[in-house]
mmCIF file of C-alpha atoms in Angstrom:
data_model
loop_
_atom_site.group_PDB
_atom_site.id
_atom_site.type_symbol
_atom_site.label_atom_id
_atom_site.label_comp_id
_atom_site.label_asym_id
_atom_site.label_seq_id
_atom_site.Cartn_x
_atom_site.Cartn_y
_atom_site.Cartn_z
ATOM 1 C CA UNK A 14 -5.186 15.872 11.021
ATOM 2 C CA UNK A 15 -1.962 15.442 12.446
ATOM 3 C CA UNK A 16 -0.410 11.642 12.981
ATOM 4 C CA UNK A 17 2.777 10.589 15.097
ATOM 5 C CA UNK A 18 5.382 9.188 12.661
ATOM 6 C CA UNK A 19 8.397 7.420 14.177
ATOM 7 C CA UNK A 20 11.222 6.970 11.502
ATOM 8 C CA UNK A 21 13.229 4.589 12.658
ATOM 9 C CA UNK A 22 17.078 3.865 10.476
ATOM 10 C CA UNK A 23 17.111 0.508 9.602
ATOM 11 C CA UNK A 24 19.699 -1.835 11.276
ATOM 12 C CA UNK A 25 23.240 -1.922 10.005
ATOM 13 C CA UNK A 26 23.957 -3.584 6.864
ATOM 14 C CA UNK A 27 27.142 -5.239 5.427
ATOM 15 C CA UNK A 28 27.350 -2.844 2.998
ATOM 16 C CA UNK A 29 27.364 -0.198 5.832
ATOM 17 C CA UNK A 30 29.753 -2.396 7.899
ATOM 18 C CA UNK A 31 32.249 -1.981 4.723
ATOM 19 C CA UNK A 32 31.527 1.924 3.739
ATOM 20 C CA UNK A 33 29.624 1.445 0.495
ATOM 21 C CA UNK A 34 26.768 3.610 -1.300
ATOM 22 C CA UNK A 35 23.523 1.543 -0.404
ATOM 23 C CA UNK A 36 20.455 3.370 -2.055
ATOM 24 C CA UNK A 37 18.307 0.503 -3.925
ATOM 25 C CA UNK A 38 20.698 -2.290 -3.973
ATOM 26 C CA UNK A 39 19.772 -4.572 -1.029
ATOM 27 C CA UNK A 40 22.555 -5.893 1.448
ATOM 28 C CA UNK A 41 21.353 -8.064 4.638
ATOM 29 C CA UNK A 42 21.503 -6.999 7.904
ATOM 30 C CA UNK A 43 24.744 -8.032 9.956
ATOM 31 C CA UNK A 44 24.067 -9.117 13.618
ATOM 32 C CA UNK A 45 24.507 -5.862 15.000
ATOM 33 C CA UNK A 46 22.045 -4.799 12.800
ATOM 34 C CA UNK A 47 19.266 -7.682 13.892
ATOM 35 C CA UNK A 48 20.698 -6.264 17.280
ATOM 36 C CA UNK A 49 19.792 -2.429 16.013
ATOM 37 C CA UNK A 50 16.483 -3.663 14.951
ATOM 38 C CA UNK A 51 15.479 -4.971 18.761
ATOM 39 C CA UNK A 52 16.947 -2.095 20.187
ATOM 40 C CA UNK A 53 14.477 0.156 18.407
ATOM 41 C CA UNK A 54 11.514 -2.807 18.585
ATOM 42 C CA UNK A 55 12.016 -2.201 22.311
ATOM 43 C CA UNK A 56 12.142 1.256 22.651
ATOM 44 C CA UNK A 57 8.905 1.852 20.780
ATOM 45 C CA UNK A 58 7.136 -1.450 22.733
ATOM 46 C CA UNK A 59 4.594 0.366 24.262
ATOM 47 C CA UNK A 60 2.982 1.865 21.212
ATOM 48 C CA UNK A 61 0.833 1.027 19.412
ATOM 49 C CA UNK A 62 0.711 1.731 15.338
ATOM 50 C CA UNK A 63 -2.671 2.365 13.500
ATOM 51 C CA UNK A 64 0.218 1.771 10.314
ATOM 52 C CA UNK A 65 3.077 0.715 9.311
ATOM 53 C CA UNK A 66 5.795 2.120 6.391
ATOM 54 C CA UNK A 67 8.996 1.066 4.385
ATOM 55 C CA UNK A 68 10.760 0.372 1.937
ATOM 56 C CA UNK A 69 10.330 -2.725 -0.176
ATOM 57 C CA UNK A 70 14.295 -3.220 0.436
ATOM 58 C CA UNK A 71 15.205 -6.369 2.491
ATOM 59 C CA UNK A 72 16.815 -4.235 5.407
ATOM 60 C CA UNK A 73 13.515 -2.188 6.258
ATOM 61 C CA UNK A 74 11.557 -4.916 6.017
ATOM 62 C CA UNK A 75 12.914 -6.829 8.253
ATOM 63 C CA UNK A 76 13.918 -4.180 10.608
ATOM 64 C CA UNK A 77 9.857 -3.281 10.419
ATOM 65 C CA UNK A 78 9.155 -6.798 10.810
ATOM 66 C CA UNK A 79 10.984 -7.191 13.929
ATOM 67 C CA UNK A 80 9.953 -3.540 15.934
ATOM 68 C CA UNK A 81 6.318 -5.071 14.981
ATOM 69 C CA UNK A 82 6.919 -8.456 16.320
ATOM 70 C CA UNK A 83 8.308 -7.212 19.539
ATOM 71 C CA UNK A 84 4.993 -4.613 20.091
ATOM 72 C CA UNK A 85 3.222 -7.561 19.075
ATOM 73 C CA UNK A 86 4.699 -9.711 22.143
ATOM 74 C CA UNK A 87 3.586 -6.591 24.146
ATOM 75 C CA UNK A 88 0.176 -6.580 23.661
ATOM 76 C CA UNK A 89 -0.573 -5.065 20.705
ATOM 77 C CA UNK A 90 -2.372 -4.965 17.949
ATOM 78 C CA UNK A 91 -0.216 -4.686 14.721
ATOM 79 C CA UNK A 92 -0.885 -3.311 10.922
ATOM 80 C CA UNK A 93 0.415 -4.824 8.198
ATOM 81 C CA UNK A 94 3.846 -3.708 6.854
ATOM 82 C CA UNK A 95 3.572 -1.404 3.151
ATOM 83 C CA UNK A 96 6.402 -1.371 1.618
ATOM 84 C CA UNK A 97 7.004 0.881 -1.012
ATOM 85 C CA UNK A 98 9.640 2.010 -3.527
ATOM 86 C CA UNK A 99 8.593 5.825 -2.317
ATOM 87 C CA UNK A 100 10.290 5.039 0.751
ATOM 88 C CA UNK A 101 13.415 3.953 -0.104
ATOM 89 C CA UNK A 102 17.147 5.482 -0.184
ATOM 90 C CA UNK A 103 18.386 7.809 -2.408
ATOM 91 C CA UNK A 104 19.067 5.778 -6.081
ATOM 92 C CA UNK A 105 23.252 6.168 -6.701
ATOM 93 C CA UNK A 106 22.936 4.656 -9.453
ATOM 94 C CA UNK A 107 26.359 3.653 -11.256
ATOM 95 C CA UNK A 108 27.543 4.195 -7.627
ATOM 96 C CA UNK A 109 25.783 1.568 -5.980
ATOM 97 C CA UNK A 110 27.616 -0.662 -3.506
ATOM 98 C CA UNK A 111 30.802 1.488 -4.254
ATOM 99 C CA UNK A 112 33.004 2.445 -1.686
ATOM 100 C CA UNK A 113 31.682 5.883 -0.425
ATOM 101 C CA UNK A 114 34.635 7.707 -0.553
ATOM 102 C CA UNK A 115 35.613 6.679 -3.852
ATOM 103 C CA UNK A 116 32.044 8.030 -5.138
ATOM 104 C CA UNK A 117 32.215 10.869 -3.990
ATOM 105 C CA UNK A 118 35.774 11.912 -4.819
ATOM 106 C CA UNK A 119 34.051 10.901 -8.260
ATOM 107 C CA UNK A 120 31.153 13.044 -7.856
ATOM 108 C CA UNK A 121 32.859 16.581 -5.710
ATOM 109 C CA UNK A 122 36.463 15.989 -7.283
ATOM 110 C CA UNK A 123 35.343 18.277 -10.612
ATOM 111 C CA UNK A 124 33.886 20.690 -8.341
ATOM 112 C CA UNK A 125 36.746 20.953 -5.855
ATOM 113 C CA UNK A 126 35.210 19.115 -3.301
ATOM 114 C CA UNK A 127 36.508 16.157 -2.802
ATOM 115 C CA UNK A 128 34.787 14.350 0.452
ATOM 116 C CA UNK A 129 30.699 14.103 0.598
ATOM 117 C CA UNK A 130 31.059 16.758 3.135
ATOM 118 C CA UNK A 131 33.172 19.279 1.409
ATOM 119 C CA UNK A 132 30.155 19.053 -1.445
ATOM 120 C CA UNK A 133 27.552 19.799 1.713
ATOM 121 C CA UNK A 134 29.520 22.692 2.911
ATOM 122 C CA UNK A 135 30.222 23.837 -0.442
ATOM 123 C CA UNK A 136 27.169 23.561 -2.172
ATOM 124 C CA UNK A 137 24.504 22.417 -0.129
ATOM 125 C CA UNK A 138 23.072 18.668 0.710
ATOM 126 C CA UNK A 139 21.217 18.959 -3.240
ATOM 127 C CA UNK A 140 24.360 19.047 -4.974
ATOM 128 C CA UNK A 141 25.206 15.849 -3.579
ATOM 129 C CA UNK A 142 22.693 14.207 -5.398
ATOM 130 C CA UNK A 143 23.326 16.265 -8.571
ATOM 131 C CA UNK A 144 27.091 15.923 -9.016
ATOM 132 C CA UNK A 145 26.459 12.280 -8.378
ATOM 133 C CA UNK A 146 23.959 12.050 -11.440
ATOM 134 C CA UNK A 147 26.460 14.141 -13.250
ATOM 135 C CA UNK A 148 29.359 11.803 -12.551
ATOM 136 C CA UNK A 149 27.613 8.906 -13.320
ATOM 137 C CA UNK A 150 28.332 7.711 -16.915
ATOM 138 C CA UNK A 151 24.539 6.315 -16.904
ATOM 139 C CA UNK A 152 22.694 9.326 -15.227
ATOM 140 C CA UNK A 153 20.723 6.957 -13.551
ATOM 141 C CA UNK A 154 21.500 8.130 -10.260
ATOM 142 C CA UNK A 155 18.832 10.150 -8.757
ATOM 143 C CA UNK A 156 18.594 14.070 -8.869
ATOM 144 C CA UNK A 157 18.207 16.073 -6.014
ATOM 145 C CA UNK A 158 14.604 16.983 -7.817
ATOM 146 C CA UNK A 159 13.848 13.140 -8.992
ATOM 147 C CA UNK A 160 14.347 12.555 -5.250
ATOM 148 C CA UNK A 161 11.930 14.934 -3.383
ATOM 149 C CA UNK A 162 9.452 13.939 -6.176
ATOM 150 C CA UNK A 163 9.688 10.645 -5.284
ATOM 151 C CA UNK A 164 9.599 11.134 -1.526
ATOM 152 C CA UNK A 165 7.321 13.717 -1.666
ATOM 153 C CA UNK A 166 5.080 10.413 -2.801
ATOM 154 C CA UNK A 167 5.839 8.651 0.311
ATOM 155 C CA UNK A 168 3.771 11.100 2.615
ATOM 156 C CA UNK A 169 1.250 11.650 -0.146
ATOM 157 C CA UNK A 170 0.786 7.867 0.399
ATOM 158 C CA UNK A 171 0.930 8.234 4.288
ATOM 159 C CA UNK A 172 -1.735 11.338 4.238
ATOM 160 C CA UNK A 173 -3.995 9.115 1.714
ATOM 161 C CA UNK A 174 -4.716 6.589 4.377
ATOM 162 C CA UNK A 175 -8.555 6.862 4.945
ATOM 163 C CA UNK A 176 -7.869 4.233 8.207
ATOM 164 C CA UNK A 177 -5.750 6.744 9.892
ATOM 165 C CA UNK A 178 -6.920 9.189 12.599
ATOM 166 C CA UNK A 179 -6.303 12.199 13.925
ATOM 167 C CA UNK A 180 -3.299 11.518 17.238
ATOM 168 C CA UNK A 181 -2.490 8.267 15.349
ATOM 169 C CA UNK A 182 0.803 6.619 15.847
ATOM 170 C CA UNK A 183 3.153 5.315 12.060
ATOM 171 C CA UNK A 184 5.987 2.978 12.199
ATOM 172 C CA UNK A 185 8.111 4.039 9.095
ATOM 173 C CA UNK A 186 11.567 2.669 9.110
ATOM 174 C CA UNK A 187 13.708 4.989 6.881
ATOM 175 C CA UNK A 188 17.536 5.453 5.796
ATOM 176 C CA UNK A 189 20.514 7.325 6.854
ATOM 177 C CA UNK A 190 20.746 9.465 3.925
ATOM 178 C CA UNK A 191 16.829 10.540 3.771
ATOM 179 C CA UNK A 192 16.554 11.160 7.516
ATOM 180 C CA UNK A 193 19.590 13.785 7.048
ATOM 181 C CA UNK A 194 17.632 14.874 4.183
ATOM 182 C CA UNK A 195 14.531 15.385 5.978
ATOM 183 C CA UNK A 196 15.910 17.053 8.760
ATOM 184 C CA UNK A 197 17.763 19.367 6.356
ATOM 185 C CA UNK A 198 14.342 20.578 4.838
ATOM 186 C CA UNK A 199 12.425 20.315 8.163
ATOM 187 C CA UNK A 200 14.186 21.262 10.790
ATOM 188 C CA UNK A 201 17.939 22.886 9.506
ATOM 189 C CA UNK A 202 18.640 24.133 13.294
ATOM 190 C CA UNK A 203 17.713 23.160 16.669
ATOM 191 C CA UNK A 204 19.460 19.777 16.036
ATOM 192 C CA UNK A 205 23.122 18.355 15.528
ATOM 193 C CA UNK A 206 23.309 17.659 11.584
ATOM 194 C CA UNK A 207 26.651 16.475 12.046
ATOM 195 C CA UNK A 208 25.656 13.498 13.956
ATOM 196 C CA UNK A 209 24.468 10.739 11.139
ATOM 197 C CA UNK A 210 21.251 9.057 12.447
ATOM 198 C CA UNK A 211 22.666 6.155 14.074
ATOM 199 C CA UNK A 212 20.998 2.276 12.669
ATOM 200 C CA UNK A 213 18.123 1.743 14.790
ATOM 201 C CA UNK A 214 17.472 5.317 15.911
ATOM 202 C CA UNK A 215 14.221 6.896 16.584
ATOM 203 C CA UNK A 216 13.167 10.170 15.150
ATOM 204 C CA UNK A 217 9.704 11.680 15.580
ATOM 205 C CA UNK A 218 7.882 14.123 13.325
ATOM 206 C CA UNK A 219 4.540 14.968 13.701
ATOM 207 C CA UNK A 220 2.690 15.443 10.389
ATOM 208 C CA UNK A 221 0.068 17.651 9.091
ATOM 209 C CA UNK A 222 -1.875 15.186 6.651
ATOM 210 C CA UNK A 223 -3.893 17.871 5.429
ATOM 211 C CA UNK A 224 -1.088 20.956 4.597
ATOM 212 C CA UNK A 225 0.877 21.287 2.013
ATOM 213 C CA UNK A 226 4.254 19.257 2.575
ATOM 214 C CA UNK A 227 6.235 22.212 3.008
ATOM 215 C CA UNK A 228 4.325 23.605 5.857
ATOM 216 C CA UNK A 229 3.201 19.962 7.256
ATOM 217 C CA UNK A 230 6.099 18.405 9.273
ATOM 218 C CA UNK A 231 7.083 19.397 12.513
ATOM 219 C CA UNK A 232 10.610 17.283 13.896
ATOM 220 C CA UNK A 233 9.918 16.895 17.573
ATOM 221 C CA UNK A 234 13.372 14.823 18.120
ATOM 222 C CA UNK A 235 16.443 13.324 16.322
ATOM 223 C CA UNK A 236 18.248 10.313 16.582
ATOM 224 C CA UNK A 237 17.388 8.830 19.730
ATOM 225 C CA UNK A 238 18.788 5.426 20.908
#
């Protein structure tokens, strides 16, 4: 059974406004981001969603709250919202809300790579996620491996929906960092990887409920506005 997902990047935040790590901690949208959130609401009007996905963090909740209330105005039928800690960022741990490039000079510097993207080029989008957990003086931040087994869980939960059918259309409303990680695993060419998925962008994926993860997600388009 394959369903429609629509991943939408939740509106800007203040802690995105100022350049900070935002993976758990919660930081309001600004008005540009309430702004991002009708953008996408409108774009994705004439759909209707047999379900609806995101994190229990303040900014995809309301950013899902709003795309729903605008297909609602349009006609629709709407599902209740599921939020879920399987959805949300990458944890930074002792890094959260710190300026970004201040973290990551923290996590690369030991490595010689200094810049988040001199670690990517380096080493790879995983090491990211190690070297942070290695620079932080807690561990807590996530591991590339404690983060796909977490996501991993969020389309386990998405494929365990006995109310969805097969051609069915899922709002999930996702985060910078995790869409450029999905598109890493899923589709590594055939798309601009350079270009950070903009707040309130669209991507689509089709999914494969009943493969094995690996083999179940098919990116039709990225970062649409």
């Amino acid at each position: 059974m394959i369903v429609h997902i629509h991943l939408v990047r939740h509106g800007q935040t203040f802690f995105n406004r100022y350049n900070r790590l935002q993976g758990w901690s919660n930081s309001p949208l600004t008005q540009s981001g309430l702004d991002d959130a009708i953008h996408a609401g409108n774009a994705l009007k004439d759909i209707t969603f047999a379900a609806a996905y995101c994190s229990d963090t303040t900014r995809a909740q309301v950013t899902a709250q709003t795309i729903l209330d605008i297909n609602a105005a349009n006609g629709h039928d709407v599902p209740a919202i599921h939020a879920d800690m399987h959805f949300r960022e990458q944890f930074y741990g002792y890094f959260e809300g710190q300026d970004m490039g201040a973290a990551w000079l923290a996590a690369g510097g030991p490595h010689g790579a200094p810049t988040y993207h001199a670690i990517v080029e380096q080493f790879g989008l995983g090491a990211t996620r190690d070297f942070l957990k290695e620079a932080d003086p807690f561990h807590d931040a996530e591991s590339d491996e404690e983060y796909w087994r977490r996501v991993d869980g969020a389309f386990a939960l998405i494929a365990a929906n006995a109310d969805l059918g097969d051609g069915d259309d899922v709002l999930m409303i996702s985060h910078g960092n995790t869409l450029l990680s999905l598109m890493q695993r899923f589709a590594p060419a055939g798309h601009d990887l350079s270009e950070r998925p903009a707040n309130g962008s669209v991507t689509m994926i089709d999914f494969n409920t009943v493969k094995p993860l690996d083999d179940a997600i098919e990116v039709i388009s990225y970062n649409r506005r």
